[in-house]
Coordinates of C-alpha atoms in Angstrom, one line a residue:
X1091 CA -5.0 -5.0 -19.8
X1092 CA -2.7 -2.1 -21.4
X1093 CA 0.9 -2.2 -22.1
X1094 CA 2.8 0.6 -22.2
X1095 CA 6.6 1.6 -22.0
X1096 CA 7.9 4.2 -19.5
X1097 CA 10.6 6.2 -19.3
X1098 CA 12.1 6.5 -15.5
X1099 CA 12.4 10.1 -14.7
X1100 CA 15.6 10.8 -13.8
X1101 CA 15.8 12.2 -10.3
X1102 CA 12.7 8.7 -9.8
X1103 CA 13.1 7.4 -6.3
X1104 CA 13.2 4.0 -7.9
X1105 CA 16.1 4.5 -9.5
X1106 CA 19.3 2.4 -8.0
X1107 CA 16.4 -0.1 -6.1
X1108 CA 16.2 -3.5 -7.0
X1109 CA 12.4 -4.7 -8.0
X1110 CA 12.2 -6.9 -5.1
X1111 CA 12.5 -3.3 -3.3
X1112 CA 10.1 -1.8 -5.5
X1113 CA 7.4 -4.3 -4.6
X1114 CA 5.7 -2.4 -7.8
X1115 CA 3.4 -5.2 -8.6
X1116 CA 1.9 -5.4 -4.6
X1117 CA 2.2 -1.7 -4.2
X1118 CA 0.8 -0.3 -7.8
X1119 CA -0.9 -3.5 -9.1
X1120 CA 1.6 -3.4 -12.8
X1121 CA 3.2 -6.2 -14.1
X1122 CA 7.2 -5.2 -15.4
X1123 CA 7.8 -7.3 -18.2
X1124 CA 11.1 -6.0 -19.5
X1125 CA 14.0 -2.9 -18.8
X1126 CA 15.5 -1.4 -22.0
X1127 CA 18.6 0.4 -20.7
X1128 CA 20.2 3.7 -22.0
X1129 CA 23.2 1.6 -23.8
X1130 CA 20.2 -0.5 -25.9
X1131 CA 20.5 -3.6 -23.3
X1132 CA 17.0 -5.2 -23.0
X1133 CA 16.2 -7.6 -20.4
X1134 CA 13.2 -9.4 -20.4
X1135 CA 11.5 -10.8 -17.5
X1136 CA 13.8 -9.3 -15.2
X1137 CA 14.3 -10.9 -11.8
X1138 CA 13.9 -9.7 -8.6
X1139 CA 17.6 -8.3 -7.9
X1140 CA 17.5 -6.4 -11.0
X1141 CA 18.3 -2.6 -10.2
X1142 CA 16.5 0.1 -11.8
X1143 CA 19.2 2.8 -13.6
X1144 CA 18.6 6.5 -14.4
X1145 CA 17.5 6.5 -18.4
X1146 CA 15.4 3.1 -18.4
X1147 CA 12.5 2.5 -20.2
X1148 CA 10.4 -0.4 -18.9
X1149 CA 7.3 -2.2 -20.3
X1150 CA 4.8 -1.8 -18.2
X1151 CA 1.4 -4.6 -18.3
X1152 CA -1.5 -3.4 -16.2
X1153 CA -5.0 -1.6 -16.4
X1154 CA -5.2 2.1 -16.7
X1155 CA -5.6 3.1 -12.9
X1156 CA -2.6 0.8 -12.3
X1157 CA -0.2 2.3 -14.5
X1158 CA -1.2 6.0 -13.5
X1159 CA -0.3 4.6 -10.2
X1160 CA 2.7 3.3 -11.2
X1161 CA 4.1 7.0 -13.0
X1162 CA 2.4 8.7 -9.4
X1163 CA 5.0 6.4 -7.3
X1164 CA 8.2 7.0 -10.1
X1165 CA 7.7 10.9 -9.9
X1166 CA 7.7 10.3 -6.4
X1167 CA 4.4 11.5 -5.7
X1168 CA 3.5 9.0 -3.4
X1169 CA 5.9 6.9 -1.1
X1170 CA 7.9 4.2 -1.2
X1171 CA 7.7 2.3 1.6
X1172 CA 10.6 1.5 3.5
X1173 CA 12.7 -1.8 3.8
X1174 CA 11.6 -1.4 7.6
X1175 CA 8.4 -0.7 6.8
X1176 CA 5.8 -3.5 7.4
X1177 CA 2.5 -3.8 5.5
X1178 CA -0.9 -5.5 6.8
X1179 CA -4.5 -5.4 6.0
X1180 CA -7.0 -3.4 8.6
X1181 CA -10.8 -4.6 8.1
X1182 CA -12.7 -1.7 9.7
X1183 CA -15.8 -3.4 11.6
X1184 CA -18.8 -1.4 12.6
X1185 CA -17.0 -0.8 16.0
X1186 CA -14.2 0.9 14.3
X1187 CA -13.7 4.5 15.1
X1188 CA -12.5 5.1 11.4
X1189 CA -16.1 4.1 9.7
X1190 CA -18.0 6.8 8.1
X1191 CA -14.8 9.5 8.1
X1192 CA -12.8 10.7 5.5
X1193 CA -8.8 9.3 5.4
X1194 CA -8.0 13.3 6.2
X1195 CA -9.8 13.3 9.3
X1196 CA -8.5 10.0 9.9
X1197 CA -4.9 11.1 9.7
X1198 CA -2.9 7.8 10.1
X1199 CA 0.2 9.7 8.6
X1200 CA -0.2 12.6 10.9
X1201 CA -0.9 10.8 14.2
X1202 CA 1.3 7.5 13.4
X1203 CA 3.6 7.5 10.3
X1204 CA 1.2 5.1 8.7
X1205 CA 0.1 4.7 5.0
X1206 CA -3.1 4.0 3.9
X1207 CA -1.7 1.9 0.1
X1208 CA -4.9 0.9 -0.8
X1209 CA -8.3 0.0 0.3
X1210 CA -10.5 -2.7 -0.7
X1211 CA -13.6 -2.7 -1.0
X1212 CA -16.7 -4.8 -2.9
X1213 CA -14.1 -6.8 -4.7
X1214 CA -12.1 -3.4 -5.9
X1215 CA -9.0 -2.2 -5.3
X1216 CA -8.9 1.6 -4.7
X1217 CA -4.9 2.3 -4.7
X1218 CA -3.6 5.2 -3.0
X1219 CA -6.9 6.6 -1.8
X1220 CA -6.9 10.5 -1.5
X1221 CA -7.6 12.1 1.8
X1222 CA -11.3 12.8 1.0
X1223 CA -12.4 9.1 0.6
X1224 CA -15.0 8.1 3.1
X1225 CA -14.4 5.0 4.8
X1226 CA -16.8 1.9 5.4
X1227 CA -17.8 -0.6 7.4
X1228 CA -16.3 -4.2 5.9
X1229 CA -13.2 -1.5 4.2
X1230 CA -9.4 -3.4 4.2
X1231 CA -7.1 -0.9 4.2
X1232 CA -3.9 -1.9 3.3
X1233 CA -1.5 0.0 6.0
X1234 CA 2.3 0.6 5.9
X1235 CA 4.3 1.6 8.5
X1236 CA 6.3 0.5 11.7
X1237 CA 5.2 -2.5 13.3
X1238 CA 4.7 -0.7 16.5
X1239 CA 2.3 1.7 15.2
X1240 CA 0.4 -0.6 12.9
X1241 CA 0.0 -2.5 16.2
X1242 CA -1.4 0.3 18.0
X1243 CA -3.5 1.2 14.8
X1244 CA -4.6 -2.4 15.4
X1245 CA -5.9 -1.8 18.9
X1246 CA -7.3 1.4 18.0
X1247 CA -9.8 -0.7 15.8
X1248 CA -10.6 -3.8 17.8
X1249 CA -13.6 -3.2 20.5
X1250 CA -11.9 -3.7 24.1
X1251 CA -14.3 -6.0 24.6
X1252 CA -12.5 -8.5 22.2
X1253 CA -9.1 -7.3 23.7
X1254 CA -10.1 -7.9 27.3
X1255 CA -13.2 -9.8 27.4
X1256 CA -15.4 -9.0 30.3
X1257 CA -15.4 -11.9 33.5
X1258 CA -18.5 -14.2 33.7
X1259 CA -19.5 -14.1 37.5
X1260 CA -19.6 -17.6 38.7
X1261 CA -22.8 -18.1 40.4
X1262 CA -23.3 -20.7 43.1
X1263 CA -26.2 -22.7 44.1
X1264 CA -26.9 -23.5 47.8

């Protein structure tokens, strides 16, 4: 684990968000373990409705891929998710349509306003995967968007069979 402090750029679309908004920790993997603000205030451990102000510096815990995620998502080069925004895993099965394709061809965004956060896979956490990243059978993807389309995302991905299984004909005996 590194620690590092970072300076909130200052036109950062985390700044004036509480943490709890932020959900830095599910969405980037770092741990905030205290603001120092512009006037020399430092609060440690800061709670959940703590807002973030234009000029912090915060001290950052986490490993090296989760703090370069955490500067990507203060820049503002990758979204925050909205507070209607809902967030649930996807495990691609070998019936999904996604397996074997790249998250470009894919196109969640495109065709439904849904992120792809992360995907796990063999115990590791791959957080915002680019748009060439091949996905595989037994993949989670962590997907954000409105529940209606993460629901139809959902259907997308389970067989119809499971959906609709088909009727057993009865057979009779005479």
């Amino acid at each position: 684990m590194n620690s590092r402090w970072y300076s909130l750029p200052e036109n950062s679309p985390l700044t004036g968000m509480t943490l709890e908004e932020t959900n830095l920790r599910r969405l980037t993997g770092v741990s905030l373990m205290a603001i120092r603000r512009e006037e020399g205030e430092e609060i440690d451990y800061p709670e959940g409705q703590t807002v973030l102000d234009i000029g912090d510096k915060l001290l950052l815990v986490g490993e090296p891929s989760e703090l370069d995620s955490f500067e990507r998502l203060a820049k503002g080069e990758i979204a925050v998710p909205k507070e209607s925004t809902s967030c649930q895993w996807l495990i691609l099965t070998e019936s999904s349509p996604f397996v074997g394709q790249k998250l470009s061809d894919v196109d969640l965004h495109g065709k439904y306003a849904v992120e792809i956060q992360a995907i796990q896979r063999e115990g590791k956490l791959i957080r915002w995967p680019q748009g060439d990243t091949e996905t595989q059978m037994g993949d989670r993807l962590l997907l954000c968007g409105s529940f209606h389309e993460l629901s139809q995302i959902r259907q997308l991905t389970i067989p119809q069979s499971k959906i609709y299984p088909e009727k057993q004909k009865l057979s009779t005996t005479k």
